[in-house]
Coordinates of C-alpha atoms and ligand atoms in Angstrom, one line a residue:
X1 CA -15.6 33.4 -27.3
X2 CA -13.9 33.5 -23.9
X3 CA -15.1 32.0 -20.7
X4 CA -16.0 35.4 -19.1
X5 CA -18.8 35.5 -21.7
X6 CA -20.1 32.2 -20.5
X7 CA -22.5 31.9 -17.6
X8 CA -21.9 29.4 -14.9
X9 CA -25.6 29.3 -14.1
X10 CA -26.2 28.3 -17.8
X11 CA -23.7 25.5 -17.5
X12 CA -25.4 24.1 -14.4
X13 CA -28.7 24.4 -16.2
X14 CA -27.4 22.5 -19.2
X15 CA -26.2 19.8 -16.9
X16 CA -29.5 19.7 -15.1
X17 CA -28.0 20.6 -11.7
X18 CA -29.6 23.0 -9.3
X19 CA -26.4 24.3 -7.7
X20 CA -22.8 23.5 -7.0
X21 CA -22.0 21.5 -3.9
X22 CA -19.7 22.8 -1.2
X23 CA -16.6 20.9 -2.5
X24 CA -17.2 22.4 -5.9
X25 CA -17.6 25.9 -4.6
X26 CA -14.4 25.6 -2.5
X27 CA -12.4 24.2 -5.3
X28 CA -13.4 26.9 -7.7
X29 CA -12.7 29.6 -5.2
X30 CA -9.3 28.1 -4.3
X31 CA -8.4 27.9 -8.0
X32 CA -8.9 31.6 -8.4
X33 CA -6.3 32.3 -5.7
X34 CA -3.8 29.5 -6.2
X35 CA -2.0 28.1 -9.2
X36 CA -1.7 24.6 -7.7
X37 CA -4.4 22.5 -6.1
X38 CA -4.6 19.1 -4.5
X39 CA -8.3 18.0 -4.7
X40 CA -9.2 15.1 -2.4
X41 CA -12.8 13.9 -2.3
X42 CA -14.7 10.6 -2.5
X43 CA -15.8 9.0 -5.7
X44 CA -19.2 10.3 -6.8
X45 CA -18.8 13.7 -5.1
X46 CA -18.6 15.7 -8.4
X47 CA -14.9 16.3 -8.8
X48 CA -15.1 16.5 -12.6
X49 CA -17.3 19.6 -12.6
X50 CA -15.1 21.1 -9.8
X51 CA -12.0 21.0 -11.9
X52 CA -13.6 21.7 -15.2
X53 CA -15.1 25.0 -13.9
X54 CA -11.8 25.8 -12.3
X55 CA -9.9 25.6 -15.5
X56 CA -12.7 27.3 -17.6
X57 CA -12.4 30.4 -15.4
X58 CA -8.8 30.7 -16.5
X59 CA -9.3 30.2 -20.2
X60 CA -8.2 33.3 -22.2
X61 CA -9.1 34.5 -25.6
X62 CA -6.7 33.4 -28.3
X63 CA -5.9 30.3 -30.2
X64 CA -3.9 27.2 -29.3
X65 CA -4.4 24.5 -26.7
X66 CA -4.7 26.0 -23.2
X67 CA -5.6 23.2 -20.9
X68 CA -4.7 19.5 -20.8
X69 CA -6.7 16.9 -18.7
X70 CA -5.0 13.6 -18.1
X71 CA -7.0 10.5 -17.0
X72 CA -5.8 6.9 -16.7
X73 CA -8.4 5.1 -18.8
X74 CA -10.1 5.6 -22.2
X75 CA -13.5 5.4 -20.7
X76 CA -12.8 8.1 -18.2
X77 CA -11.4 10.3 -21.0
X78 CA -14.6 9.8 -23.0
X79 CA -16.7 10.6 -20.0
X80 CA -14.9 13.8 -19.2
X81 CA -15.3 14.8 -22.9
X82 CA -19.0 14.1 -22.7
X83 CA -19.4 16.3 -19.6
X84 CA -17.8 19.1 -21.5
X85 CA -20.2 18.5 -24.3
X86 CA -23.2 18.5 -22.1
X87 CA -22.0 21.9 -20.6
X88 CA -22.5 23.3 -24.2
X89 CA -19.6 25.7 -23.9
X90 CA -18.5 27.1 -27.3
X91 CA -14.9 25.8 -27.0
X92 CA -13.3 23.1 -29.0
X93 CA -12.5 19.9 -27.1
X94 CA -10.4 17.0 -28.4
X95 CA -10.1 13.6 -26.8
X96 CA -7.0 11.3 -27.3
X97 CA -6.9 7.7 -26.2
X98 CA -5.7 4.4 -27.4
X99 CA -7.9 1.9 -29.2
X100 CA -9.0 4.0 -32.1
X101 CA -7.1 5.4 -35.1
X102 CA -4.3 7.8 -34.3
X103 CA -4.9 9.4 -37.7
X104 CA -8.4 10.6 -36.7
X105 CA -6.8 12.3 -33.7
X106 CA -4.1 13.8 -35.9
X107 CA -6.8 15.2 -38.2
X108 CA -8.7 16.7 -35.3
X109 CA -5.7 18.8 -34.4
X110 CA -5.8 20.6 -37.8
X111 CA -7.8 23.2 -35.9
X112 CA -6.4 23.0 -32.4
X113 CA -8.8 22.5 -29.5
X114 CA -8.8 24.8 -26.4
X115 CA -9.1 21.9 -24.1
X116 CA -7.4 18.5 -24.6
X117 CA -8.4 15.4 -22.7
X118 CA -6.3 12.2 -23.0
X119 CA -4.6 9.2 -21.5
X120 CA -0.9 9.8 -20.5
X121 CA 0.3 7.3 -23.1
X122 CA -1.6 8.7 -26.0
X123 CA -0.7 12.3 -25.2
X124 CA 3.0 11.4 -24.9
X125 CA 2.6 9.8 -28.3
X126 CA 1.2 13.0 -29.8
X127 CA 3.9 15.1 -28.2
X128 CA 6.6 12.8 -29.6
X129 CA 5.1 12.9 -33.1
X130 CA 4.5 16.6 -32.8
X131 CA 0.9 16.5 -34.1
X132 CA 0.1 19.7 -32.3
X133 CA 1.8 22.7 -30.7
X134 CA 1.8 22.3 -26.9
X135 CA 3.5 25.6 -26.2
X136 CA 0.3 27.4 -25.3
X137 CA -0.8 24.9 -22.6
X138 CA -0.9 26.7 -19.3
X139 CA -3.1 24.4 -17.2
X140 CA -3.0 20.7 -16.5
X141 CA -5.3 18.4 -14.5
X142 CA -4.3 14.9 -13.3
X143 CA -7.7 13.2 -12.8
X144 CA -7.6 9.9 -10.8
X145 CA -3.9 10.6 -10.2
X146 CA -3.5 7.8 -7.7
X147 CA -4.7 5.3 -10.4
X148 CA -2.4 6.8 -13.0
X149 CA 0.5 6.0 -10.7
X150 CA -0.8 2.6 -10.0
X151 CA -1.2 1.9 -13.8
X152 CA 2.5 2.8 -14.2
X153 CA 2.0 6.1 -16.1
X154 CA 4.9 7.7 -14.2
X155 CA 7.3 8.1 -17.1
X156 CA 4.6 9.3 -19.5
X157 CA 3.4 12.0 -17.0
X158 CA 7.0 13.0 -16.3
X159 CA 7.6 13.3 -20.0
X160 CA 4.5 15.4 -20.5
X161 CA 5.2 17.8 -17.6
X162 CA 8.7 18.3 -18.9
X163 CA 7.5 19.2 -22.4
X164 CA 5.0 21.8 -21.2
X165 CA 7.2 24.8 -20.6
X166 CA 4.4 27.4 -20.0
X167 CA 2.5 25.5 -17.3
X168 CA 1.1 27.8 -14.7
X169 CA -1.5 25.9 -13.0
X170 CA -1.8 22.3 -11.9
X171 CA -4.7 20.4 -10.3
X172 CA -4.1 16.9 -8.9
X173 CA -7.3 15.0 -8.3
X174 CA -7.6 11.9 -6.2
X175 CA -10.2 9.9 -4.2
X176 CA -7.5 8.3 -2.1
X177 CA -6.0 10.4 0.6
X178 CA -2.6 9.1 1.1
X179 CA -0.8 9.9 -2.1
X180 CA 2.9 10.9 -2.4
X181 CA 3.2 13.7 -4.8
X182 CA 6.2 13.0 -7.1
X183 CA 8.9 15.6 -7.5
X184 CA 8.7 15.7 -11.2
X185 CA 5.3 17.3 -11.1
X186 CA 6.8 20.4 -9.5
X187 CA 3.6 21.0 -7.7
X188 CA 4.8 23.8 -5.5
X189 CA 2.8 24.7 -2.4
X190 CA -0.5 23.2 -3.5
X191 CA -3.6 24.3 -1.7
X192 CA -5.3 21.1 -0.4
X193 CA -9.1 20.8 -0.7
X194 CA -9.8 17.9 1.5
X195 CA -13.3 16.5 1.5
X196 CA -12.2 12.9 1.7
X197 CA -14.0 12.3 5.0
X198 CA -17.4 13.4 3.6
X199 CA -19.6 10.7 2.4
X200 CA -21.3 11.2 -0.9
X201 CA -24.4 9.1 -0.4
X202 CA -25.5 6.3 2.0
X203 CA -24.0 2.9 1.4
X204 CA -25.5 -0.1 3.0
X205 CA -23.0 -3.0 3.2
X206 CA -24.3 -6.6 3.4
X207 CA -23.0 -10.1 2.9
X208 CA -24.3 -13.5 2.0
X209 CA -22.4 -16.6 3.2
X210 CA -22.9 -19.7 1.0
X211 CA -21.5 -23.2 1.1
X212 CA -18.2 -23.7 -0.8
X213 CA -18.8 -24.0 -4.6
X214 CA -22.2 -22.4 -4.3
X215 CA -21.3 -18.8 -5.1
X216 CA -23.1 -19.0 -8.5
X217 CA -26.3 -20.0 -6.8
X218 CA -25.8 -17.1 -4.3
X219 CA -25.4 -14.7 -7.1
X220 CA -28.5 -16.0 -8.9
X221 CA -30.5 -15.4 -5.7
X222 CA -29.4 -11.8 -5.4
X223 CA -30.1 -11.1 -9.1
X224 CA -33.4 -12.9 -9.0
X225 CA -34.5 -10.7 -6.2
X226 CA -34.0 -7.5 -8.2
X227 CA -37.0 -5.4 -8.9
X228 CA -38.0 -3.9 -12.2
X229 CA -35.5 -1.4 -13.5
X230 CA -33.0 -2.0 -10.7
X231 CA -29.5 -2.6 -11.8
X232 CA -26.3 -4.2 -10.5
X233 CA -22.6 -4.4 -11.2
X234 CA -21.1 -7.8 -10.4
X235 CA -17.4 -7.3 -9.7
X236 CA -14.8 -10.1 -10.1
X237 CA -11.1 -10.1 -9.6
X238 CA -10.2 -11.5 -13.0
X239 CA -11.5 -12.1 -16.5
X240 CA -11.9 -15.8 -16.2
X241 CA -14.5 -15.4 -13.4
X242 CA -16.3 -12.8 -15.6
X243 CA -16.4 -15.4 -18.4
X244 CA -17.8 -18.1 -16.0
X245 CA -20.5 -15.8 -14.7
X246 CA -21.4 -14.8 -18.2
X247 CA -21.9 -18.5 -19.2
X248 CA -24.2 -18.9 -16.2
X249 CA -26.3 -15.9 -17.1
X250 CA -26.5 -17.1 -20.7
X251 CA -27.8 -20.4 -19.4
X252 CA -30.5 -18.6 -17.5
X253 CA -31.2 -16.4 -20.6
X254 CA -30.5 -13.2 -18.7
X255 CA -29.3 -10.1 -20.5
X256 CA -26.1 -8.6 -19.3
X257 CA -23.1 -6.4 -20.2
X258 CA -19.5 -7.4 -19.7
X259 CA -16.6 -5.2 -19.2
X260 CA -13.0 -6.2 -18.9
X261 CA -9.5 -5.4 -20.3
X262 CA -9.7 -8.2 -22.8
X263 CA -12.4 -6.6 -24.9
X264 CA -11.8 -4.3 -27.8
X265 CA -12.5 -0.6 -27.3
X266 CA -15.6 -0.6 -29.4
X267 CA -17.1 -3.6 -27.6
X268 CA -16.4 -1.9 -24.2
X269 CA -18.2 1.2 -25.3
X270 CA -21.2 -0.8 -26.5
X271 CA -21.3 -2.8 -23.3
X272 CA -21.3 0.3 -21.1
X273 CA -23.8 2.1 -23.4
X274 CA -26.2 -0.8 -23.0
X275 CA -25.9 -0.8 -19.3
X276 CA -26.2 3.0 -19.0
X277 CA -29.4 3.0 -21.2
X278 CA -31.1 0.2 -19.4
X279 CA -30.8 -2.5 -22.2
X280 CA -29.0 -4.6 -19.7
X281 CA -29.4 -4.4 -15.9
X282 CA -26.4 -6.4 -15.0
X283 CA -22.8 -5.5 -15.7
X284 CA -20.1 -8.1 -15.0
X285 CA -16.9 -6.2 -14.6
X286 CA -13.3 -6.5 -13.4
X287 CA -11.8 -3.6 -11.5
X288 CA -11.0 -1.6 -14.5
X289 CA -14.6 -0.6 -14.5
X290 CA -14.4 0.5 -10.9
X291 CA -12.6 3.7 -11.5
X292 CA -14.1 6.8 -12.8
X293 CA -17.0 5.3 -14.8
X294 CA -20.1 7.2 -13.9
X295 CA -23.3 5.2 -14.0
X296 CA -25.9 7.8 -12.8
X297 CA -28.1 5.3 -11.1
X298 CA -26.8 2.1 -9.7
X299 CA -28.7 0.1 -7.1
X300 CA -26.3 -2.8 -6.3
X301 CA -22.6 -3.4 -6.2
X302 CA -22.0 -7.1 -5.8
X303 CA -18.5 -8.4 -4.9
X304 CA -18.6 -11.9 -6.4
X305 CA -15.0 -12.1 -5.4
X306 CA -13.6 -10.1 -2.5
X307 CA -10.9 -7.7 -3.7
X308 CA -7.5 -8.2 -1.9
X309 CA -7.0 -4.4 -1.7
X310 CA -9.1 -2.1 0.3
X311 CA -8.6 0.5 -2.4
X312 CA -10.4 -1.6 -5.0
X313 CA -13.2 -2.3 -2.5
X314 CA -13.7 1.4 -1.9
X315 CA -13.7 2.2 -5.6
X316 CA -16.2 -0.6 -6.4
X317 CA -18.5 0.7 -3.7
X318 CA -18.0 4.2 -5.0
X319 CA -19.9 3.3 -8.2
X320 CA -23.1 3.4 -6.1
X321 CA -24.4 5.8 -3.5
X322 CA -23.1 8.7 -5.7
X323 CA -24.1 12.2 -4.7
X324 CA -27.3 11.9 -2.6
X325 CA -28.5 8.4 -3.7
X326 CA -28.4 5.4 -1.5
X327 CA -26.8 2.2 -2.6
X328 CA -26.4 -1.4 -1.6
X329 CA -23.1 -3.3 -1.6
X330 CA -23.2 -7.1 -1.2
X331 CA -20.3 -9.4 -0.5
X332 CA -20.6 -13.0 -1.6
X333 CA -18.5 -15.2 0.7
X334 CA -18.2 -18.9 1.1
X335 CA -18.2 -20.4 4.6
X336 CA -14.5 -21.0 4.3
X337 CA -13.5 -17.5 3.2
X338 CA -12.4 -15.2 6.0
X339 CA -13.4 -11.6 6.1
X340 CA -10.8 -9.3 4.4
X341 CA -8.6 -7.7 7.0
X342 CA -9.7 -4.2 5.9
X343 CA -13.2 -4.9 7.1
X344 CA -13.2 -4.6 10.8
X345 CA -16.7 -5.8 11.3
X346 CA -19.0 -8.5 10.0
X347 CA -21.5 -6.9 7.5
X348 CA -25.2 -7.5 8.1
X349 CA -26.5 -10.5 6.3
X350 CA -28.4 -9.9 3.1
X351 CA -32.0 -11.0 3.0
X352 CA -32.7 -12.9 -0.1
X353 CA -35.9 -11.7 -1.6
X354 CA -38.7 -14.2 -2.2
X355 CA -40.6 -14.1 -5.5
X356 CA -37.5 -14.8 -7.5
X357 CA -37.9 -13.6 -11.1
X358 CA -35.9 -12.9 -14.2
X359 CA -36.4 -9.3 -15.3
X360 CA -36.4 -8.5 -18.9
X361 CA -35.0 -5.1 -19.6
X362 CA -37.4 -2.5 -20.9
X363 CA -35.0 -1.3 -23.5
X364 CA -32.9 -2.7 -26.3
X365 CA -30.0 -1.0 -28.0
X366 CA -30.0 -0.2 -31.7
X367 CA -26.6 0.1 -33.4
X368 CA -26.4 2.9 -36.0
X369 CA -23.4 2.7 -38.4
X370 CA -22.9 6.5 -38.6
X371 CA -21.7 9.0 -36.1
X372 CA -20.4 12.5 -35.5
X373 CA -17.8 12.3 -38.2
X374 CA -20.6 11.6 -40.6
X375 CA -22.4 14.8 -39.3
X376 CA -25.1 12.8 -37.5
X377 CA -26.3 14.1 -34.2
X378 CA -28.9 13.2 -31.6
X379 CA -31.6 15.2 -33.2
X380 CA -31.1 13.5 -36.6
X381 CA -31.6 10.2 -35.0
X382 CA -34.7 11.3 -33.0
X383 CA -36.1 12.7 -36.2
X384 CA -35.3 9.5 -38.1
X385 CA -37.0 7.2 -35.6
X386 CA -40.0 9.4 -35.0
X387 CA -40.9 9.5 -38.7
X388 CA -42.6 6.1 -38.2
X389 CA -46.2 6.5 -37.1
X390 CA -46.1 3.8 -34.4
X391 CA -43.2 5.4 -32.6
X392 CA -43.6 8.1 -30.0
X393 CA -41.1 10.1 -28.0
X394 CA -41.4 7.8 -25.0
X395 CA -40.3 4.9 -27.1
X396 CA -36.8 6.3 -27.4
X397 CA -34.3 6.3 -24.5
X398 CA -30.7 7.4 -24.1
X399 CA -28.9 8.2 -27.3
X400 CA -25.1 8.2 -27.5
X401 CA -23.4 9.4 -30.6
X402 CA -19.8 8.3 -31.1
X403 CA -17.3 9.3 -33.8
X404 CA -18.4 6.7 -36.4
X405 CA -21.4 5.0 -34.8
X406 CA -24.3 5.7 -32.4
X407 CA -26.4 3.7 -29.9
X408 CA -30.0 4.4 -29.4
X409 CA -32.2 2.8 -26.7
X410 CA -35.6 1.7 -28.0
X411 CA -38.5 0.3 -26.0
X412 CA -38.3 -3.4 -26.4
X413 CA -42.0 -3.8 -27.4
X414 CA -41.4 -1.6 -30.4
X415 CA -38.0 -2.9 -31.4
X416 CA -38.9 -5.7 -33.8
X417 CA -41.3 -3.6 -35.8
X418 CA -38.8 -0.7 -35.8
X419 CA -36.0 -2.9 -37.0
X420 CA -38.1 -4.1 -39.9
X421 CA -39.0 -0.6 -41.2
X422 CA -35.6 1.0 -40.5
X423 CA -33.3 -1.5 -42.1
X424 CA -31.5 -0.2 -45.2
X425 CA -33.0 3.3 -44.8
X426 CA -31.2 6.5 -45.3
X427 CA -30.4 8.9 -42.5
X428 CA -29.7 12.4 -43.7
X429 CA -29.6 10.9 -47.2
X430 CA -26.9 8.4 -46.4
X431 CA -27.4 4.7 -46.5
X432 CA -26.9 3.7 -42.9
X433 CA -26.5 0.3 -41.2
X434 CA -29.1 -0.1 -38.5
X435 CA -29.2 -3.3 -36.4
X436 CA -29.7 -4.6 -32.9
X437 CA -26.4 -4.0 -31.1
X438 CA -24.8 -7.3 -30.0
Ligands
LIG1 P1 -16.2 12.0 -9.0 O1 -15.3 12.4 -10.1 O2 -15.9 12.8 -7.8 O3 -16.2 10.5 -8.7 P2 -18.2 12.8 -10.9 O4 -17.6 14.1 -11.2 O5 -18.1 11.7 -11.8 O6 -17.7 12.3 -9.4 O7 -19.8 13.1 -10.5 C1 -20.6 12.2 -9.9 C2 -22.1 12.4 -10.2 O8 -22.6 13.5 -9.6 C3 -22.3 12.6 -11.7 O9 -23.4 11.8 -12.0 C4 -22.6 14.0 -11.8 O10 -23.4 14.3 -12.9 C5 -23.2 14.4 -10.5 N1 -23.0 15.8 -10.1 C6 -21.8 16.4 -10.0 N2 -22.0 17.7 -9.6 C7 -23.3 17.8 -9.3 C8 -24.1 18.9 -8.7 N3 -23.6 20.0 -8.4 N4 -25.5 18.6 -8.6 C9 -26.0 17.4 -8.9 N5 -25.3 16.4 -9.4 C10 -24.0 16.6 -9.6
LIG2 MG1 -13.9 11.4 -11.2

């Protein structure tokens, strides 16, 4: 099936969106007239859909890989893949990234995808090992291009561009405006779509100033003031701080997720899944989580440590106030820290809410030891859990199915009973491990 047979309205409907926004309309229109685009727009403005629809309009009938999307982190690759899935287009998509077996990806190439999403390093690896035929690729997208440069993916990207002899169209995507476009990209006369001045949502910036050594208390006050189902990301500058905060939250018996570069891929996916589905309402994260990761609803961004770079500050804040939502960003500062030079004004002081409370998340996450590769899909899992009489539709939340596992959000009050009856059961006739995700 070719893209011309696919309906844009249907895609929007599948995604649950009413209409494209102005930036998306302009990008798609520009892509029809120009081979090369430079797309600049703030985080949270919907750049993913803008470039995905742009490339889809140029997909032609025929076999072979046609479009390659490069993104700097595994999480971002997985997220782009999941948007493509939600669109429900009948085109094969493969995702390639480090941290899971190369052999799985090699097998996936046995019937080549139309769209390939991957990190620069992993795609280079595939090209060097010749696991697929890249000669039909005519479109490339560099998502979060500025970050790819910052992460040092220059040689990989240069290698990839040089290998793709039939490239016709290139889209460079960035949330930061001042980027130098490297020569090796051969991005000739790109049309620039610049929405970087537009604000996605409304962001309110606050600070709390605490005595030296009392940052942990300051953080507890902010978290203790959160209302039911509000969530927060607590950003730190390095892993050690993440570890310290996690010990403190353990002490207060608070549920949280943690996300940093020292965790294994599977653990990172689980931590994010728990935060996304509401099993945890607090995510402690280093800046690797600040890029690209889309958490549809995020109430607070807390800067436990002030990032030295303005870029990181912007990207952290960009996690909230996405599209039309409003968000709150809070800086925790001791009375001896000065304001970072990129903040020209003193933020309003954040009012600590009275009635301090520890909120217990409404959901818990079940780990299912089978996934897509075992031919398990969402509906199988819904069917499995709803076979028990005490379970109703509302007791199930977000379900994420990965290659070899799945995460299902279950209402906390039903979780213990459900665990008892579902242990050692068969799903689709296969004995499946079912446990609380830890
Ligand atoms: P960016 O890449 O610019 O940071 P994303 O592509 O991740 O932003 O999109 C941000 C959020 O906006 C996502 O939650 C996405 O589902 C939502 N979104 C994108 N386009 C639309 C639209 N046209 N209408 C409503 N929501 C949208
Ligand atoms: Mg993006």
